[in-house]
Amino acid sequence: MTAPSVWQQRIAGEWHGRPSLFDHTGTWCGFEEIRRSSEFVDGVTTYRMDGGLIGGGALAGRFRLGAPFAFGVVDSDANRVYAGPDFFGTGQPYGSFVDSHYYGPGWQVDLNTWNQVLPDGETQVYSSVLYQGWAVVGCFNGVYTRNPSLVDDLIERETVCGPVPYILPTKESGAFTGECELWGADQKLRGSVQVSIGLKPIDLLRTRRLVTWRGAGLDREFTVETRRDGNNLFFEGPDAYGNAVGFGRASFSSLHLTDVWKIKGREFSIDAKPGMSAGRQLSVVYELFHGNTLDAVLHGLLEWTP
């Protein structure tokens, strides 16, 4: 390529963050201090990651390395190929979101990384779910910025808020709403969708959700009762069934509607902080499957209205 891809231009520069590390149960283990950048020079793209693990508990020996990461990328807005030596696999961009599947020999884990650039263009919501075969080993997730003037504040905020669990309002009815983008599995934009996640608490552990999608041919509404048990969430009908696990502020869900449609999702409570309250901003990504075939990706930023 003589010029970088649209996604590569979107993520240019150096990004700073302090993502948290969680074990497979969702228990917080420590931080990963990260400075991440990618360079496009003479048609060659190279990713670099420098930093170090702070804490880590039983996972420290697996996720602490004695050298920075660096790996080549075959740059493309279709399939981005990670060519090693530190990561091998591929990633597929859908607008401002990329879904990557790859293997890290140093960490000895398979990774599914979801990286979502928010509408401000300066903030990324990042997660990597880590696998041994089909079993989850743990998860890294957090918020990044590439604005140098915001780095110190973001690192301080992530240090305080990184371990906070995903818990939506438990006594206040309202809705998370916003305009999201719908991208087809062919990575072409289908249009905008008005998304609403209405919440009506039943008690401190159970909430009735009314999910509404309107626009770009995706007109759907379904109600589901959710039940929380620690870091685990259960969807118990009547219009959808499934479960989710929370790694800090991020909840990763598998939801089966009562027809052929399925949803694989991540909801990230960006501004949740310690204390007896819930956040007001929810970044969402939903991969929509018709049977076992990916049909579309819906993603965006939602705001809470009581």
mmCIF file of C-alpha atoms in Angstrom:
data_model
loop_
_atom_site.group_PDB
_atom_site.id
_atom_site.type_symbol
_atom_site.label_atom_id
_atom_site.label_comp_id
_atom_site.label_asym_id
_atom_site.label_seq_id
_atom_site.Cartn_x
_atom_site.Cartn_y
_atom_site.Cartn_z
ATOM 1 C CA MET A 1 0.000 0.000 0.000
ATOM 2 C CA THR A 2 1.212 3.517 -0.771
ATOM 3 C CA ALA A 3 -1.068 5.074 1.880
ATOM 4 C CA PRO A 4 -2.343 3.814 5.216
ATOM 5 C CA SER A 5 -5.835 2.367 5.510
ATOM 6 C CA VAL A 6 -8.726 4.363 6.946
ATOM 7 C CA TRP A 7 -8.463 2.400 10.203
ATOM 8 C CA GLN A 8 -4.717 2.991 10.388
ATOM 9 C CA GLN A 9 -5.270 6.734 9.978
ATOM 10 C CA ARG A 10 -7.960 6.593 12.675
ATOM 11 C CA ILE A 11 -5.555 5.113 15.236
ATOM 12 C CA ALA A 12 -2.412 7.065 14.333
ATOM 13 C CA GLY A 13 -0.282 8.434 17.150
ATOM 14 C CA GLU A 14 0.651 7.161 20.603
ATOM 15 C CA TRP A 15 -2.129 5.951 22.886
ATOM 16 C CA HIS A 16 -1.766 5.835 26.669
ATOM 17 C CA GLY A 17 -3.743 3.724 29.103
ATOM 18 C CA ARG A 18 -3.668 1.632 32.255
ATOM 19 C CA PRO A 19 -5.935 -1.326 31.461
ATOM 20 C CA SER A 20 -6.843 -3.663 34.304
ATOM 21 C CA LEU A 21 -6.150 -7.388 34.358
ATOM 22 C CA PHE A 22 -8.886 -9.753 35.570
ATOM 23 C CA ASP A 23 -8.826 -13.506 36.048
ATOM 24 C CA HIS A 24 -11.424 -15.822 34.505
ATOM 25 C CA THR A 25 -13.899 -15.193 37.347
ATOM 26 C CA GLY A 26 -13.814 -11.419 36.852
ATOM 27 C CA THR A 27 -11.625 -10.838 39.922
ATOM 28 C CA TRP A 28 -9.336 -7.817 39.548
ATOM 29 C CA CYS A 29 -5.632 -8.707 39.587
ATOM 30 C CA GLY A 30 -3.605 -5.623 38.613
ATOM 31 C CA PHE A 31 -2.771 -3.039 35.953
ATOM 32 C CA GLU A 32 -0.903 -3.050 32.663
ATOM 33 C CA GLU A 33 0.865 0.277 32.117
ATOM 34 C CA ILE A 34 0.765 0.701 28.332
ATOM 35 C CA ARG A 35 2.048 3.072 25.685
ATOM 36 C CA ARG A 36 0.855 1.848 22.295
ATOM 37 C CA SER A 37 1.629 3.210 18.832
ATOM 38 C CA SER A 38 1.632 2.144 15.200
ATOM 39 C CA GLU A 39 3.754 3.517 12.395
ATOM 40 C CA PHE A 40 3.178 3.398 8.645
ATOM 41 C CA VAL A 41 6.541 3.856 6.921
ATOM 42 C CA ASP A 42 7.285 3.036 3.269
ATOM 43 C CA GLY A 43 4.206 0.848 2.995
ATOM 44 C CA VAL A 44 5.008 -1.138 6.160
ATOM 45 C CA THR A 45 2.986 -0.889 9.378
ATOM 46 C CA THR A 46 4.568 -1.775 12.726
ATOM 47 C CA TYR A 47 2.777 -1.882 16.083
ATOM 48 C CA ARG A 48 4.702 -1.195 19.274
ATOM 49 C CA MET A 49 3.620 -1.635 22.896
ATOM 50 C CA ASP A 50 5.757 -0.685 25.874
ATOM 51 C CA GLY A 51 4.952 -0.724 29.565
ATOM 52 C CA GLY A 52 4.704 -3.283 32.303
ATOM 53 C CA LEU A 53 2.427 -5.266 34.585
ATOM 54 C CA ILE A 54 1.694 -3.864 38.046
ATOM 55 C CA GLY A 55 0.546 -6.681 40.317
ATOM 56 C CA GLY A 56 -1.158 -9.542 38.515
ATOM 57 C CA GLY A 57 -1.459 -12.088 41.306
ATOM 58 C CA ALA A 58 -1.319 -15.671 40.053
ATOM 59 C CA LEU A 59 -1.287 -14.381 36.452
ATOM 60 C CA ALA A 60 1.823 -12.219 36.887
ATOM 61 C CA GLY A 61 4.232 -14.858 35.629
ATOM 62 C CA ARG A 62 2.208 -15.332 32.463
ATOM 63 C CA PHE A 63 1.607 -11.704 31.535
ATOM 64 C CA ARG A 64 4.847 -10.043 32.552
ATOM 65 C CA LEU A 65 7.485 -9.844 29.795
ATOM 66 C CA GLY A 66 11.064 -8.640 29.820
ATOM 67 C CA ALA A 67 10.867 -6.677 26.570
ATOM 68 C CA PRO A 68 8.472 -4.372 24.659
ATOM 69 C CA PHE A 69 6.086 -5.817 22.085
ATOM 70 C CA ALA A 70 6.597 -5.167 18.382
ATOM 71 C CA PHE A 71 4.869 -6.841 15.456
ATOM 72 C CA GLY A 72 4.241 -6.237 11.781
ATOM 73 C CA VAL A 73 0.802 -5.642 10.293
ATOM 74 C CA VAL A 74 -0.376 -6.122 6.723
ATOM 75 C CA ASP A 75 -2.439 -2.930 6.662
ATOM 76 C CA SER A 76 -5.957 -3.166 5.220
ATOM 77 C CA ASP A 77 -9.526 -2.064 5.898
ATOM 78 C CA ALA A 78 -10.645 -5.596 5.014
ATOM 79 C CA ASN A 79 -8.378 -8.052 6.843
ATOM 80 C CA ARG A 80 -5.499 -6.686 8.896
ATOM 81 C CA VAL A 81 -2.955 -9.492 9.206
ATOM 82 C CA TYR A 82 -0.713 -9.548 12.290
ATOM 83 C CA ALA A 83 2.554 -10.982 11.047
ATOM 84 C CA GLY A 84 4.520 -11.496 14.276
ATOM 85 C CA PRO A 85 6.837 -12.081 15.926
ATOM 86 C CA ASP A 86 4.823 -11.084 19.032
ATOM 87 C CA PHE A 87 1.287 -11.560 17.673
ATOM 88 C CA PHE A 88 -0.105 -13.687 14.837
ATOM 89 C CA GLY A 89 -3.683 -13.444 13.520
ATOM 90 C CA THR A 90 -6.132 -11.040 11.900
ATOM 91 C CA GLY A 91 -8.427 -8.107 12.656
ATOM 92 C CA GLN A 92 -11.513 -6.812 10.838
ATOM 93 C CA PRO A 93 -12.494 -3.108 11.078
ATOM 94 C CA TYR A 94 -16.147 -2.026 11.060
ATOM 95 C CA GLY A 95 -15.890 1.748 10.965
ATOM 96 C CA SER A 96 -14.472 2.943 14.287
ATOM 97 C CA PHE A 97 -14.464 -0.570 15.782
ATOM 98 C CA VAL A 98 -12.114 -3.473 15.093
ATOM 99 C CA ASP A 99 -12.592 -7.118 16.066
ATOM 100 C CA SER A 100 -9.249 -8.946 16.249
ATOM 101 C CA HIS A 101 -8.435 -12.612 16.841
ATOM 102 C CA TYR A 102 -4.791 -13.568 17.274
ATOM 103 C CA TYR A 103 -2.221 -15.504 19.313
ATOM 104 C CA GLY A 104 0.518 -14.088 21.550
ATOM 105 C CA PRO A 105 3.446 -16.502 21.963
ATOM 106 C CA GLY A 106 4.912 -14.501 24.864
ATOM 107 C CA TRP A 107 1.694 -14.583 26.867
ATOM 108 C CA GLN A 108 0.815 -18.068 25.552
ATOM 109 C CA VAL A 109 -2.824 -17.092 25.062
ATOM 110 C CA ASP A 110 -5.282 -16.686 22.228
ATOM 111 C CA LEU A 111 -6.781 -13.175 22.267
ATOM 112 C CA ASN A 112 -10.059 -11.666 21.077
ATOM 113 C CA THR A 113 -9.495 -7.902 21.151
ATOM 114 C CA TRP A 114 -12.284 -5.362 20.682
ATOM 115 C CA ASN A 115 -11.061 -1.802 20.155
ATOM 116 C CA GLN A 116 -13.653 0.950 19.762
ATOM 117 C CA VAL A 117 -12.734 4.557 18.966
ATOM 118 C CA LEU A 118 -15.360 6.856 20.472
ATOM 119 C CA PRO A 119 -16.921 9.765 18.544
ATOM 120 C CA ASP A 120 -14.440 12.295 19.987
ATOM 121 C CA GLY A 121 -11.683 10.536 17.999
ATOM 122 C CA GLU A 122 -9.339 10.791 20.998
ATOM 123 C CA THR A 123 -10.646 7.973 23.196
ATOM 124 C CA GLN A 124 -10.491 4.212 22.779
ATOM 125 C CA VAL A 125 -12.416 1.603 24.735
ATOM 126 C CA TYR A 126 -10.261 -1.510 24.658
ATOM 127 C CA SER A 127 -10.614 -5.111 25.800
ATOM 128 C CA SER A 128 -8.737 -8.343 25.202
ATOM 129 C CA VAL A 129 -10.355 -11.561 26.361
ATOM 130 C CA LEU A 130 -7.619 -14.164 26.838
ATOM 131 C CA TYR A 131 -8.110 -17.859 26.070
ATOM 132 C CA GLN A 132 -6.437 -21.207 26.631
ATOM 133 C CA GLY A 133 -8.138 -23.203 23.919
ATOM 134 C CA TRP A 134 -11.846 -22.459 24.418
ATOM 135 C CA ALA A 135 -11.483 -21.626 28.127
ATOM 136 C CA VAL A 136 -11.179 -18.022 29.307
ATOM 137 C CA VAL A 137 -7.957 -17.336 31.229
ATOM 138 C CA GLY A 138 -8.577 -13.662 31.925
ATOM 139 C CA CYS A 139 -9.201 -10.251 30.419
ATOM 140 C CA PHE A 140 -7.443 -6.916 29.969
ATOM 141 C CA ASN A 141 -9.662 -3.859 29.513
ATOM 142 C CA GLY A 142 -9.636 -0.107 29.953
ATOM 143 C CA VAL A 143 -9.817 3.324 28.347
ATOM 144 C CA TYR A 144 -7.015 4.940 26.309
ATOM 145 C CA THR A 145 -6.305 8.463 25.075
ATOM 146 C CA ARG A 146 -3.867 9.864 22.524
ATOM 147 C CA ASN A 147 -4.309 13.482 23.663
ATOM 148 C CA PRO A 148 -1.102 14.323 25.593
ATOM 149 C CA SER A 149 -2.908 16.889 27.744
ATOM 150 C CA LEU A 150 -5.330 14.231 29.001
ATOM 151 C CA VAL A 151 -2.880 11.411 29.746
ATOM 152 C CA ASP A 152 -2.135 12.197 33.404
ATOM 153 C CA ASP A 153 -5.808 12.622 34.301
ATOM 154 C CA LEU A 154 -6.786 9.447 32.438
ATOM 155 C CA ILE A 155 -4.093 7.352 34.159
ATOM 156 C CA GLU A 156 -5.186 8.649 37.550
ATOM 157 C CA ARG A 157 -8.851 7.950 36.747
ATOM 158 C CA GLU A 158 -8.150 4.455 35.406
ATOM 159 C CA THR A 159 -6.136 3.646 38.534
ATOM 160 C CA VAL A 160 -9.157 4.497 40.677
ATOM 161 C CA CYS A 161 -11.899 3.180 38.396
ATOM 162 C CA GLY A 162 -10.322 0.204 36.622
ATOM 163 C CA PRO A 163 -11.374 -2.378 39.254
ATOM 164 C CA VAL A 164 -14.962 -1.045 39.548
ATOM 165 C CA PRO A 165 -17.464 -3.811 38.626
ATOM 166 C CA TYR A 166 -20.130 -3.476 35.929
ATOM 167 C CA ILE A 167 -23.338 -2.618 37.788
ATOM 168 C CA LEU A 168 -26.024 -0.495 36.128
ATOM 169 C CA PRO A 169 -28.532 1.613 38.138
ATOM 170 C CA THR A 170 -30.305 -0.546 40.727
ATOM 171 C CA LYS A 171 -32.878 1.898 42.139
ATOM 172 C CA GLU A 172 -33.383 4.394 39.323
ATOM 173 C CA SER A 173 -35.489 3.779 36.225
ATOM 174 C CA GLY A 174 -34.360 5.307 32.953
ATOM 175 C CA ALA A 175 -32.628 4.500 29.691
ATOM 176 C CA PHE A 176 -29.253 4.541 28.006
ATOM 177 C CA THR A 177 -29.857 6.039 24.571
ATOM 178 C CA GLY A 178 -27.842 7.165 21.587
ATOM 179 C CA GLU A 179 -27.184 6.948 17.872
ATOM 180 C CA CYS A 180 -25.114 3.958 16.795
ATOM 181 C CA GLU A 181 -23.633 2.827 13.498
ATOM 182 C CA LEU A 182 -24.688 -0.420 11.842
ATOM 183 C CA TRP A 183 -22.050 -2.125 9.687
ATOM 184 C CA GLY A 184 -22.705 -5.202 7.601
ATOM 185 C CA ALA A 185 -20.553 -8.302 7.782
ATOM 186 C CA ASP A 186 -19.172 -7.066 4.443
ATOM 187 C CA GLN A 187 -17.705 -4.095 6.432
ATOM 188 C CA LYS A 188 -19.936 -1.593 4.626
ATOM 189 C CA LEU A 189 -21.953 1.002 6.540
ATOM 190 C CA ARG A 190 -25.697 0.299 6.495
ATOM 191 C CA GLY A 191 -26.703 3.445 8.385
ATOM 192 C CA SER A 192 -27.564 4.881 11.780
ATOM 193 C CA VAL A 193 -29.647 3.164 14.435
ATOM 194 C CA GLN A 194 -31.313 4.778 17.430
ATOM 195 C CA VAL A 195 -30.543 2.493 20.366
ATOM 196 C CA SER A 196 -32.289 2.507 23.720
ATOM 197 C CA ILE A 197 -31.665 0.248 26.714
ATOM 198 C CA GLY A 198 -34.513 0.979 29.098
ATOM 199 C CA LEU A 199 -34.024 -0.166 32.698
ATOM 200 C CA LYS A 200 -36.741 -0.735 35.290
ATOM 201 C CA PRO A 201 -35.274 -2.158 38.515
ATOM 202 C CA ILE A 202 -37.293 -4.919 40.183
ATOM 203 C CA ASP A 203 -34.986 -5.190 43.216
ATOM 204 C CA LEU A 204 -31.269 -4.706 43.891
ATOM 205 C CA LEU A 205 -30.306 -7.761 41.824
ATOM 206 C CA ARG A 206 -32.985 -7.914 39.123
ATOM 207 C CA THR A 207 -33.855 -5.415 36.389
ATOM 208 C CA ARG A 208 -36.264 -5.503 33.461
ATOM 209 C CA ARG A 209 -34.637 -4.319 30.233
ATOM 210 C CA LEU A 210 -36.495 -2.980 27.218
ATOM 211 C CA VAL A 211 -34.093 -2.895 24.265
ATOM 212 C CA THR A 212 -35.140 -0.902 21.199
ATOM 213 C CA TRP A 213 -33.376 -0.549 17.841
ATOM 214 C CA ARG A 214 -34.739 1.778 15.161
ATOM 215 C CA GLY A 215 -33.196 2.582 11.777
ATOM 216 C CA ALA A 216 -31.117 1.194 8.885
ATOM 217 C CA GLY A 217 -33.579 -1.670 8.496
ATOM 218 C CA LEU A 218 -32.905 -2.850 12.049
ATOM 219 C CA ASP A 219 -36.273 -2.283 13.708
ATOM 220 C CA ARG A 220 -36.552 -4.499 16.742
ATOM 221 C CA GLU A 221 -37.738 -4.364 20.335
ATOM 222 C CA PHE A 222 -37.350 -7.011 23.029
ATOM 223 C CA THR A 223 -37.828 -7.284 26.783
ATOM 224 C CA VAL A 224 -35.610 -9.376 29.021
ATOM 225 C CA GLU A 225 -35.359 -9.764 32.780
ATOM 226 C CA THR A 226 -31.756 -9.618 33.984
ATOM 227 C CA ARG A 227 -30.446 -11.077 37.229
ATOM 228 C CA ARG A 228 -27.028 -10.257 38.687
ATOM 229 C CA ASP A 229 -24.967 -12.644 40.804
ATOM 230 C CA GLY A 230 -21.579 -11.116 41.580
ATOM 231 C CA ASN A 231 -19.755 -10.596 38.284
ATOM 232 C CA ASN A 232 -22.235 -12.810 36.432
ATOM 233 C CA LEU A 233 -25.383 -11.644 34.687
ATOM 234 C CA PHE A 234 -28.270 -13.837 33.547
ATOM 235 C CA PHE A 235 -30.902 -13.000 30.912
ATOM 236 C CA GLU A 236 -34.097 -14.866 31.787
ATOM 237 C CA GLY A 237 -36.738 -14.067 29.140
ATOM 238 C CA PRO A 238 -39.361 -13.591 27.967
ATOM 239 C CA ASP A 239 -37.897 -12.364 24.645
ATOM 240 C CA ALA A 240 -34.237 -13.350 25.076
ATOM 241 C CA TYR A 241 -32.114 -15.777 27.091
ATOM 242 C CA GLY A 242 -28.404 -15.976 27.848
ATOM 243 C CA ASN A 243 -25.717 -14.799 30.236
ATOM 244 C CA ALA A 244 -22.791 -12.454 30.664
ATOM 245 C CA VAL A 245 -19.632 -12.068 32.714
ATOM 246 C CA GLY A 246 -18.239 -8.781 33.977
ATOM 247 C CA PHE A 247 -14.549 -7.938 33.922
ATOM 248 C CA GLY A 248 -14.544 -4.640 35.791
ATOM 249 C CA ARG A 249 -16.636 -2.025 34.015
ATOM 250 C CA ALA A 250 -17.062 -4.252 30.927
ATOM 251 C CA SER A 251 -19.797 -6.873 30.608
ATOM 252 C CA PHE A 252 -19.429 -9.510 27.882
ATOM 253 C CA SER A 253 -22.726 -11.109 26.918
ATOM 254 C CA SER A 254 -24.134 -13.944 24.848
ATOM 255 C CA LEU A 255 -27.826 -13.438 24.159
ATOM 256 C CA HIS A 256 -30.227 -15.686 22.244
ATOM 257 C CA LEU A 257 -33.443 -14.149 20.950
ATOM 258 C CA THR A 258 -36.499 -16.346 20.521
ATOM 259 C CA ASP A 259 -35.958 -16.718 16.776
ATOM 260 C CA VAL A 260 -32.822 -17.431 14.740
ATOM 261 C CA TRP A 261 -30.950 -14.283 15.904
ATOM 262 C CA LYS A 262 -28.112 -14.214 18.448
ATOM 263 C CA ILE A 263 -26.077 -11.373 19.938
ATOM 264 C CA LYS A 264 -22.462 -11.332 21.120
ATOM 265 C CA GLY A 265 -21.921 -8.052 22.959
ATOM 266 C CA ARG A 266 -19.792 -5.829 25.151
ATOM 267 C CA GLU A 267 -21.179 -3.013 27.280
ATOM 268 C CA PHE A 268 -18.567 -0.794 28.943
ATOM 269 C CA SER A 269 -19.543 1.642 31.702
ATOM 270 C CA ILE A 270 -16.954 4.305 30.898
ATOM 271 C CA ASP A 271 -17.470 6.696 33.813
ATOM 272 C CA ALA A 272 -18.394 4.231 36.569
ATOM 273 C CA LYS A 273 -16.369 4.959 39.693
ATOM 274 C CA PRO A 274 -16.110 3.666 43.269
ATOM 275 C CA GLY A 275 -19.067 4.436 45.465
ATOM 276 C CA MET A 276 -22.749 3.602 45.639
ATOM 277 C CA SER A 277 -23.696 4.938 42.218
ATOM 278 C CA ALA A 278 -23.617 3.854 38.577
ATOM 279 C CA GLY A 279 -22.063 5.404 35.490
ATOM 280 C CA ARG A 280 -23.862 7.592 32.960
ATOM 281 C CA GLN A 281 -21.978 6.655 29.768
ATOM 282 C CA LEU A 282 -22.156 3.221 28.172
ATOM 283 C CA SER A 283 -20.116 2.306 25.111
ATOM 284 C CA VAL A 284 -21.706 -0.648 23.344
ATOM 285 C CA VAL A 285 -20.722 -3.134 20.659
ATOM 286 C CA TYR A 286 -23.080 -5.868 19.480
ATOM 287 C CA GLU A 287 -22.281 -8.480 16.864
ATOM 288 C CA LEU A 288 -25.540 -9.763 15.380
ATOM 289 C CA PHE A 289 -25.694 -13.329 14.115
ATOM 290 C CA HIS A 290 -28.307 -14.892 11.869
ATOM 291 C CA GLY A 291 -27.932 -18.478 12.941
ATOM 292 C CA ASN A 292 -24.177 -19.023 13.150
ATOM 293 C CA THR A 293 -23.372 -16.420 10.486
ATOM 294 C CA LEU A 294 -22.294 -12.876 11.355
ATOM 295 C CA ASP A 295 -24.766 -10.467 9.755
ATOM 296 C CA ALA A 296 -23.886 -7.048 11.199
ATOM 297 C CA VAL A 297 -22.017 -5.074 13.857
ATOM 298 C CA LEU A 298 -23.785 -2.341 15.847
ATOM 299 C CA HIS A 299 -21.676 0.040 17.954
ATOM 300 C CA GLY A 300 -21.748 3.480 19.539
ATOM 301 C CA LEU A 301 -21.946 5.538 22.720
ATOM 302 C CA LEU A 302 -25.062 5.773 24.898
ATOM 303 C CA GLU A 303 -25.970 8.333 27.579
ATOM 304 C CA TRP A 304 -28.162 7.784 30.641
ATOM 305 C CA THR A 305 -31.420 9.657 31.096
ATOM 306 C CA PRO A 306 -33.375 9.057 34.348
#
